[in-house]
Structure formats: structure tokens, C-alpha cells
Short mmCIF file of C-alpha atoms in Angstrom, two decimals:
data_model
loop_
_atom_site.label_atom_id
_atom_site.label_comp_id
_atom_site.label_asym_id
_atom_site.label_seq_id
_atom_site.Cartn_x
_atom_site.Cartn_y
_atom_site.Cartn_z
CA MET A 122 10.78 -12.14 -7.72
CA PHE A 123 13.41 -9.59 -6.65
CA ALA A 124 13.10 -10.62 -3.01
CA GLU A 125 14.25 -14.08 -4.08
CA VAL A 126 17.41 -12.90 -5.84
CA TYR A 127 18.58 -9.95 -3.74
CA SER A 128 20.07 -10.51 -0.30
CA VAL A 129 17.03 -9.10 1.48
CA ALA A 130 14.54 -10.32 4.07
CA ILE A 131 11.04 -8.87 3.60
CA TYR A 132 9.12 -8.49 6.86
CA GLY A 133 6.22 -6.40 5.62
CA TYR A 134 4.86 -4.48 2.65
CA ALA A 135 1.91 -2.54 1.31
CA VAL A 136 1.46 -1.70 -2.36
CA MET A 137 -0.60 1.47 -2.70
CA ILE A 138 -1.84 3.41 -5.73
CA ASN A 139 1.27 5.52 -6.25
CA HIS A 140 3.72 4.34 -3.62
CA VAL A 141 4.86 1.23 -1.83
CA HIS A 142 5.97 0.54 1.74
CA VAL A 143 8.55 -2.19 2.32
CA VAL A 144 9.92 -3.30 5.70
CA LEU A 145 13.13 -5.18 5.03
CA LYS A 146 16.57 -6.15 6.20
CA ILE A 147 19.63 -6.19 3.99
CA ASP A 148 21.43 -9.44 4.85
CA ALA A 149 24.97 -8.69 3.73
CA ASP A 150 26.32 -11.86 5.36
CA ALA A 151 24.05 -14.07 3.26
CA ALA A 152 25.35 -12.46 0.07
CA ALA A 153 28.92 -12.98 1.22
CA ASP A 154 28.25 -16.72 1.50
CA TRP A 155 27.01 -17.14 -2.08
CA SER A 156 29.36 -18.97 -4.39
CA ASP A 157 30.46 -17.13 -7.52
CA GLU A 158 28.12 -19.30 -9.59
CA GLU A 159 25.18 -18.64 -7.27
CA LEU A 160 25.89 -14.91 -7.39
CA ALA A 161 26.03 -14.96 -11.20
CA ARG A 162 22.79 -16.94 -11.42
CA ARG A 163 21.00 -14.48 -9.15
CA TRP A 164 22.28 -11.50 -11.11
CA CYS A 165 21.13 -12.97 -14.42
CA GLN A 166 17.76 -13.78 -12.89
CA ALA A 167 17.38 -10.18 -11.73
CA PHE A 168 18.66 -8.73 -15.01
CA PRO A 169 18.05 -11.34 -17.74
CA GLY A 170 18.34 -8.96 -20.64
CA SER A 171 17.21 -10.41 -23.97
CA ALA A 172 19.40 -13.50 -23.97
CA GLU A 173 17.96 -16.91 -24.81
CA PRO A 174 18.04 -19.58 -22.07
CA GLU A 175 21.10 -21.28 -23.56
CA SER A 176 22.87 -17.93 -23.80
CA GLN A 177 22.07 -17.25 -20.15
CA THR A 178 24.02 -20.36 -19.20
CA SER A 179 27.10 -18.97 -20.93
CA ARG A 180 26.48 -15.53 -19.41
CA ILE A 181 26.36 -17.01 -15.91
CA ALA A 182 29.62 -18.87 -16.52
CA ASN A 183 31.32 -15.75 -17.89
CA ILE A 184 30.29 -13.65 -14.88
CA ALA A 185 31.37 -16.33 -12.41
CA ALA A 186 34.79 -16.45 -14.09
CA ALA A 187 35.30 -12.68 -13.77
CA PRO A 188 36.27 -11.71 -10.17
CA GLU A 189 35.71 -8.00 -10.76
CA LEU A 190 32.14 -8.62 -11.98
CA VAL A 191 31.45 -11.01 -9.11
CA ALA A 192 32.55 -8.38 -6.59
CA LYS A 193 30.56 -5.60 -8.27
CA TYR A 194 27.36 -7.61 -8.64
CA ARG A 195 27.62 -9.04 -5.12
CA ASP A 196 27.68 -5.49 -3.75
CA ARG A 197 24.71 -4.50 -5.90
CA LEU A 198 22.60 -7.47 -4.79
CA ARG A 199 23.00 -6.41 -1.16
CA ASP A 200 22.45 -2.72 -1.80
CA LEU A 201 19.16 -1.09 -0.78
CA SER A 202 19.18 1.46 -3.61
CA TRP A 203 19.61 -1.24 -6.25
CA PHE A 204 16.83 -3.32 -4.73
CA MET A 205 14.40 -0.40 -4.66
CA LYS A 206 15.31 0.51 -8.23
CA SER A 207 14.64 -3.06 -9.37
CA LEU A 208 11.36 -3.10 -7.47
CA ALA A 209 10.09 0.28 -8.63
CA GLU A 210 10.94 0.39 -12.33
CA PRO A 211 8.87 -2.61 -13.54
CA ILE A 212 5.85 -1.46 -11.53
CA ALA A 213 6.12 2.04 -13.00
CA ARG A 214 6.44 0.71 -16.56
CA GLN A 215 3.44 -1.58 -16.15
CA ALA A 216 1.32 1.14 -14.53
CA ASN A 217 2.15 3.67 -17.24
CA LYS A 218 1.39 1.07 -19.90
CA GLU A 219 -2.01 0.34 -18.37
CA ASP A 220 -2.76 4.06 -18.03
CA GLY A 221 -1.51 4.82 -21.53
CA CYS A 222 0.86 7.52 -20.36
CA THR A 223 4.54 8.26 -19.84
CA GLY A 224 6.57 10.15 -17.29
CA ARG A 225 7.31 9.74 -13.60
CA PHE A 226 4.99 7.33 -11.80
CA TRP A 227 6.44 7.35 -8.28
CA GLU A 228 6.41 10.38 -5.99
CA GLY A 229 10.20 10.51 -5.95
CA ARG A 230 13.27 8.68 -4.68
CA PHE A 231 12.59 6.24 -1.87
CA LYS A 232 12.93 7.34 1.75
CA ALA A 233 14.39 4.96 4.34
CA GLN A 234 14.36 4.83 8.12
CA SER A 235 16.58 2.51 10.15
CA LEU A 236 14.85 0.21 12.65
CA VAL A 237 17.21 -0.53 15.52
CA ASP A 238 15.21 -3.00 17.62
CA GLU A 239 12.31 -5.43 17.46
CA ARG A 240 9.83 -2.87 18.78
CA ALA A 241 10.59 -0.50 15.94
CA LEU A 242 10.51 -3.38 13.44
CA SER A 243 7.10 -4.56 14.69
CA ALA A 244 5.74 -1.01 14.60
CA ALA A 245 7.00 -0.52 11.04
CA MET A 246 5.29 -3.71 9.93
CA VAL A 247 1.99 -2.60 11.49
CA TYR A 248 2.35 0.86 9.94
CA ALA A 249 2.88 -0.63 6.48
CA ASP A 250 0.06 -3.16 6.80
CA LEU A 251 -2.42 -0.51 7.93
CA ASN A 252 -1.83 1.88 5.04
CA PRO A 253 -4.98 0.81 3.14
CA ILE A 254 -7.04 1.43 6.30
CA ARG A 255 -5.47 4.85 6.82
CA ALA A 256 -6.21 5.67 3.18
CA LYS A 257 -9.85 4.61 3.76
CA MET A 258 -9.58 1.95 1.06
CA THR A 259 -10.85 -0.68 3.50
CA THR A 260 -11.90 -1.04 7.13
CA ASP A 261 -10.05 -4.16 8.22
CA LEU A 262 -6.94 -6.29 7.69
CA PRO A 263 -8.55 -9.04 5.58
CA GLY A 264 -9.68 -6.36 3.14
CA SER A 265 -6.25 -4.73 2.99
CA ASN A 266 -5.24 -5.91 -0.46
CA HIS A 267 -1.60 -6.20 -1.50
CA THR A 268 -0.28 -6.19 2.08
CA SER A 269 1.81 -8.63 4.06
CA ALA A 270 -0.93 -8.82 6.72
CA GLN A 271 -3.43 -10.12 4.18
CA ARG A 272 -0.84 -12.63 3.00
CA ARG A 273 -0.26 -13.87 6.57
CA ILE A 274 -4.03 -14.17 7.16
CA LEU A 275 -4.49 -16.26 4.01
CA GLN A 276 -1.54 -18.48 4.92
CA ILE A 277 -2.94 -19.15 8.40
CA LYS A 278 -6.32 -20.06 6.91
CA THR A 279 -4.71 -22.89 4.95
CA GLN A 280 -1.97 -23.74 7.47
CA ALA A 281 -3.40 -23.26 10.96
CA PRO A 282 -0.17 -24.16 12.85
CA LEU A 283 1.45 -21.03 11.40
CA ALA A 284 -0.65 -18.92 13.78
CA GLU A 285 1.47 -19.77 16.81
CA GLN A 286 4.81 -19.83 15.02
CA PRO A 287 7.24 -16.93 15.54
CA LEU A 288 6.65 -13.92 13.33
CA GLY A 289 9.07 -14.07 10.44
CA VAL A 290 9.77 -12.86 6.94
CA VAL A 291 7.19 -13.15 4.17
CA ALA A 292 9.79 -13.35 1.38
CA GLY A 293 13.52 -13.40 0.80
CA ILE A 294 16.34 -14.60 3.03
CA LYS A 295 15.07 -16.53 6.05
CA GLN A 296 15.78 -15.00 9.46
CA GLU A 297 15.34 -15.99 13.09
CA GLY A 298 11.73 -15.50 14.15
CA LEU A 299 10.70 -12.54 16.30
CA SER A 300 9.34 -12.81 19.85
CA LEU A 301 5.73 -12.31 18.70
CA SER A 302 3.76 -15.09 17.05
CA ASN A 303 1.99 -14.52 13.74
CA GLN A 304 -1.36 -14.47 15.54
CA SER A 305 -0.15 -12.01 18.20
CA TYR A 306 1.11 -9.70 15.48
CA LEU A 307 -2.20 -9.83 13.60
CA THR A 308 -4.08 -9.20 16.86
CA LEU A 309 -1.96 -6.12 17.52
CA ALA A 310 -2.31 -4.87 13.95
CA ASN A 311 -6.07 -5.45 14.01
CA PHE A 312 -6.39 -3.57 17.32
CA THR A 313 -4.41 -0.64 15.96
CA GLY A 314 -6.26 -0.58 12.64
CA ARG A 315 -9.64 -0.62 14.34
CA HIS A 316 -8.74 2.42 16.41
CA TRP A 317 -7.30 4.23 13.41
CA HIS A 318 -10.48 3.54 11.46
CA GLN A 319 -12.59 4.86 14.33
CA GLY A 320 -10.36 7.92 14.58
CA LYS A 321 -10.00 7.73 18.34
CA PRO A 322 -8.20 5.63 20.96
CA GLY A 323 -10.09 2.88 22.69
CA ARG A 324 -9.74 0.45 25.55
CA THR A 325 -6.68 -1.77 25.38
CA SER A 326 -7.71 -5.38 25.92
CA ASP A 327 -5.76 -7.61 28.25
CA GLY A 328 -4.55 -9.63 25.27
CA VAL A 329 -3.18 -6.59 23.45
CA ARG A 330 -1.64 -5.30 26.68
CA LEU A 331 0.26 -8.57 27.06
CA ILE A 332 1.49 -8.32 23.47
CA LEU A 333 2.78 -4.80 24.07
CA GLU A 334 4.40 -5.92 27.30
CA ALA A 335 6.26 -8.56 25.29
CA LEU A 336 7.55 -5.71 23.11
CA LYS A 337 8.40 -3.73 26.28
CA ILE A 338 6.43 -0.68 25.25
CA ALA A 339 3.59 0.90 27.21
CA PRO A 340 0.14 0.78 25.55
CA GLU A 341 -0.25 4.56 25.66
CA GLN A 342 3.05 4.96 23.80
CA TRP A 343 2.26 2.56 20.95
CA ASP A 344 0.58 5.16 18.75
CA GLN A 345 3.44 7.57 19.46
CA GLN A 346 5.86 5.02 18.04
CA LEU A 347 3.74 4.56 14.91
CA ARG A 348 3.52 8.30 14.32
CA GLY A 349 7.28 8.33 13.98
CA PHE A 350 6.94 6.85 10.52
CA ASP A 351 5.04 9.93 9.39
CA GLU A 352 8.02 12.06 10.37
CA ARG A 353 9.96 11.80 7.14
CA ARG A 354 12.97 13.57 8.67
CA VAL A 355 13.38 10.83 11.29
CA THR A 356 16.37 8.73 10.26
CA ALA A 357 16.11 5.93 12.82
CA LEU A 358 13.53 4.53 15.22
CA GLY A 359 13.79 2.44 18.35
CA ALA A 360 14.60 2.67 22.04
CA LEU A 361 16.95 5.47 23.08
CA ASP A 362 19.80 3.20 24.20
CA ARG A 363 19.70 1.33 20.90
CA LEU A 364 19.67 4.60 18.94
CA ILE A 365 22.77 5.74 20.82
CA GLN A 366 24.44 2.41 20.03
CA PHE A 367 23.40 2.69 16.37
CA ALA A 368 24.79 6.23 16.14
CA THR A 369 28.10 5.08 17.60
CA GLU A 370 28.36 2.11 15.25
CA THR A 371 27.62 4.25 12.20
CA GLY A 372 29.89 7.12 13.23
CA ARG A 373 27.13 9.69 13.74
CA ARG A 374 27.06 12.35 16.41
CA TRP A 375 23.32 12.89 16.15
CA LEU A 376 20.26 11.12 14.81
CA ILE A 377 16.90 12.66 14.03
CA GLY A 378 14.77 10.39 16.16
CA TYR A 379 16.12 10.89 19.68
CA GLN A 380 13.21 13.07 20.79
CA LEU A 381 10.66 10.63 19.41
CA ALA A 382 12.37 7.78 21.28
CA ARG A 383 12.12 9.70 24.54
CA LYS A 384 8.38 10.21 24.00
CA ALA A 385 7.63 6.70 22.78
CA TYR A 386 9.69 4.76 25.29
CA HIS A 387 9.90 6.86 28.42
CA THR A 388 7.40 4.64 30.27
CA ALA A 389 8.57 1.33 28.85
CA MET A 390 10.83 0.55 31.80
CA ALA A 391 7.79 0.52 34.07
CA LEU A 392 6.34 -2.54 32.35
#
């Protein structure tokens, strides 16, 4: 539900036993385009309180008529911390209720890494989707419950043309499709998951090699890119030139992630 009210685009996710991975984009421009009434409706949908339906109508009107509330709530609905709070708290309450206990459910405050190009975004999606396989909860993508990969697989089963359509968001604000198709992405994720399950690298098929070439990353560097998500101190991932651009745009002199980019992308130009 929260993906439909916040100004976010969800590219991937995996809901695990005591943590969740979400690959998303905050679309601040989309939130800026909402009318005051649309903003108020979204806020009341995210935080309905205990008001009756007829009272919600009045509440929406009152918020829309208050510029200071409109500005405050617009900022909150395009804020990553607010989204993660809205996502985490209901899950924690429900889990504690089912377990008959109280106290902290999640491991701690969320950790975020910036993804500065499509290669990093694709790798993050694969990393999230393969979490059940890494945790030995399953051996393949179809059995990876509560993941975006499983959702894509089920959608393609009922809507075959989706297989060759550009890879896009699974929920939230619509975005321009990526260069990979849904089927190419699932092929790459399946290839990676199979090797992770086996615990050793294997032969890269011609099909997978072509997919990696489309992402402009060498096959032998693909796993290196994925390992970057295990480095919690890494603040941003992507090609070195894009990291430098990102650092400049955000006013940073240094990013933890430069060394990983050199390792993961140093052969990419040879493709």
C-alpha cells in the first residue's frame, strides 16, 4: 500500500524473516506535481488514523486548505526515512502480535546505498531477489517467496508478452524501462542464483554474456559488483565516472565505494 501513496518507484524487494531489502527510487518530481488535494488524499491514505470515511473527506479538505501542512506532508511523502518507517512499523507490530511478544523486531535503523547507474541498479535488484537462496531457504527463483523476482515470474506466466518488455518497477511511480527485458533480467538472476547455490563460479553462457555486455560489465566482475552490497560501509555503487559525478553533485569529497568501483568495472571498457 505505501508504495502507492509515497512518491517512490519500487524496482525490487525481498522480505526475509527479520529484515527486508528494498530497491527503490525516490521520485521527488512526481510529488511536486501532485495537486494539494491529491497530496492530502495520499497522506490520509498513508496515515488514516481512526477517522470514519466521512470524517476523512473533511480531513483531506482541511489539509489541502493549509499550505504549511501541504508543504510538510509533501516533503514527508518523498522522504526515504518516512517511507521506511511506514513500511517497517506495521510489519513489526504484526510479527510481534503473531509471536506474542513485544520489543524491537528489526535489527536496527535501515541502511541505504546510492545506486548511480543502471548496472548498479540491476545488481541491487539481483542481490535482493537472491536473498532467500543465499539464506538457503530455497534453491531457485520460483521458490523465492516474497521477492520481486517471484512476482515477475508469476506475472509473465499469465501475461507472456511481459517477458520481452523493458524491465521496470513492480510498484509505485512508473518510470522509463531499463535496457534489459524482464526475461533477460530473470535469466541473469537465475544464472547468478544457481552459482551462489552451488557455492562456486561456473561457465558463463553466451546468453548471459550478452546480457552482461548490455550492462557494460565484464562477466568476471559481476560477482564483485554484487559483493559490494555486503559492504555495509559502502555509501554508493556504480561505475567510477558516475561515482565521481555523484560526489560532485552531492558536495562530497570522498565516497566509500571508489575502490570497489575500480575492481568491479576496470575491465568493462574492454567489452
